[in-house]
C-alpha positions as a LaTeX table, in Angstrom:
\begin{tabular}{lrrr}
\hline
Residue & $x$ (\AA) & $y$ (\AA) & $z$ (\AA) \\
\hline
Unk1 & 4.50 & 10.11 & $-8.78$ \\
Unk2 & 7.19 & 7.67 & $-9.88$ \\
Unk3 & 6.50 & 4.03 & $-11.07$ \\
Unk4 & 9.59 & 1.91 & $-10.88$ \\
Unk5 & 9.91 & $-1.78$ & $-12.06$ \\
Unk6 & 12.11 & $-3.89$ & $-9.70$ \\
Unk7 & 13.05 & $-7.54$ & $-9.28$ \\
Unk8 & 10.30 & $-9.35$ & $-7.33$ \\
Unk9 & 12.84 & $-10.93$ & $-4.91$ \\
Unk10 & 13.95 & $-10.40$ & $-1.30$ \\
Unk11 & 16.02 & $-7.19$ & $-1.01$ \\
Unk12 & 14.49 & $-5.67$ & $-4.29$ \\
Unk13 & 12.39 & $-3.07$ & $-2.64$ \\
Unk14 & 15.19 & $-2.33$ & $-0.04$ \\
Unk15 & 17.58 & $-1.58$ & $-2.79$ \\
Unk16 & 15.16 & 1.06 & $-4.33$ \\
Unk17 & 14.57 & 2.75 & $-1.06$ \\
Unk18 & 17.99 & 2.64 & 0.01 \\
Unk19 & 18.94 & 4.69 & $-3.04$ \\
Unk20 & 16.38 & 7.31 & $-2.10$ \\
Unk21 & 17.26 & 7.22 & 1.42 \\
Unk22 & 20.92 & 7.90 & 0.71 \\
Unk23 & 19.75 & 11.37 & $-0.88$ \\
Unk24 & 17.46 & 12.04 & 1.82 \\
Unk25 & 14.34 & 11.86 & $-0.39$ \\
Unk26 & 11.24 & 11.59 & 1.64 \\
Unk27 & 8.60 & 9.04 & 0.40 \\
Unk28 & 5.16 & 10.27 & 1.13 \\
Unk29 & 3.21 & 7.19 & $-0.18$ \\
Unk30 & 4.28 & 3.84 & $-1.57$ \\
Unk31 & 2.49 & 0.70 & $-2.90$ \\
Unk32 & 3.35 & $-2.20$ & $-4.98$ \\
Unk33 & 1.98 & $-4.43$ & $-7.64$ \\
Unk34 & 3.35 & $-7.86$ & $-8.50$ \\
Unk35 & 3.69 & $-7.96$ & $-12.40$ \\
Unk36 & 5.21 & $-11.52$ & $-12.67$ \\
Unk37 & 5.53 & $-13.43$ & $-9.55$ \\
Unk38 & 9.20 & $-14.15$ & $-8.70$ \\
Unk39 & 10.21 & $-11.96$ & $-11.55$ \\
Unk40 & 9.25 & $-8.42$ & $-11.39$ \\
Unk41 & 6.98 & $-5.78$ & $-9.57$ \\
Unk42 & 6.09 & $-2.21$ & $-10.01$ \\
Unk43 & 6.53 & 0.21 & $-7.07$ \\
Unk44 & 4.32 & 3.37 & $-7.12$ \\
Unk45 & 6.04 & 6.12 & $-5.19$ \\
Unk46 & 4.91 & 9.57 & $-4.24$ \\
Unk47 & 8.01 & 11.52 & $-3.18$ \\
Unk48 & 8.75 & 14.96 & $-2.14$ \\
Unk49 & 11.32 & 15.91 & $-4.66$ \\
Unk50 & 10.29 & 14.22 & $-7.95$ \\
Unk51 & 13.02 & 15.26 & $-10.46$ \\
Unk52 & 15.79 & 14.33 & $-8.02$ \\
Unk53 & 14.16 & 11.01 & $-7.24$ \\
Unk54 & 13.76 & 10.44 & $-10.92$ \\
Unk55 & 17.42 & 11.03 & $-11.62$ \\
Unk56 & 18.76 & 8.94 & $-8.75$ \\
Unk57 & 16.53 & 5.97 & $-9.75$ \\
Unk58 & 17.59 & 6.22 & $-13.51$ \\
Unk59 & 21.33 & 6.67 & $-12.61$ \\
Unk60 & 20.84 & 3.21 & $-10.60$ \\
Unk61 & 19.42 & 1.55 & $-13.73$ \\
Unk62 & 15.78 & 1.51 & $-12.48$ \\
Unk63 & 13.33 & 1.32 & $-15.22$ \\
Unk64 & 10.57 & 3.93 & $-14.69$ \\
Unk65 & 7.29 & 3.78 & $-16.31$ \\
Unk66 & 4.54 & 6.29 & $-16.94$ \\
Unk67 & 0.83 & 5.59 & $-16.41$ \\
Unk68 & 0.19 & 4.52 & $-19.93$ \\
Unk69 & 3.05 & 1.88 & $-19.82$ \\
Unk70 & 1.69 & 0.55 & $-16.48$ \\
Unk71 & $-1.79$ & 0.14 & $-18.06$ \\
Unk72 & $-0.31$ & $-1.88$ & $-20.73$ \\
Unk73 & 1.41 & $-4.53$ & $-18.73$ \\
\hline
\end{tabular}
């Protein structure tokens, strides 16, 4: 499972999903949590190729959280 922090704005989720789609990484489950309305959101992703998805997202500058970090927000 990946937890990504994105901008809470139109197109923020699209950019994240497009990066994964470009590498044909299948998303098996996904849900989001608004952290600060209009500022940032956490997107929880269950993907089929976890290590590759993590590398793709980090390369795009996406902040990834672990469960402990999410709980402290």
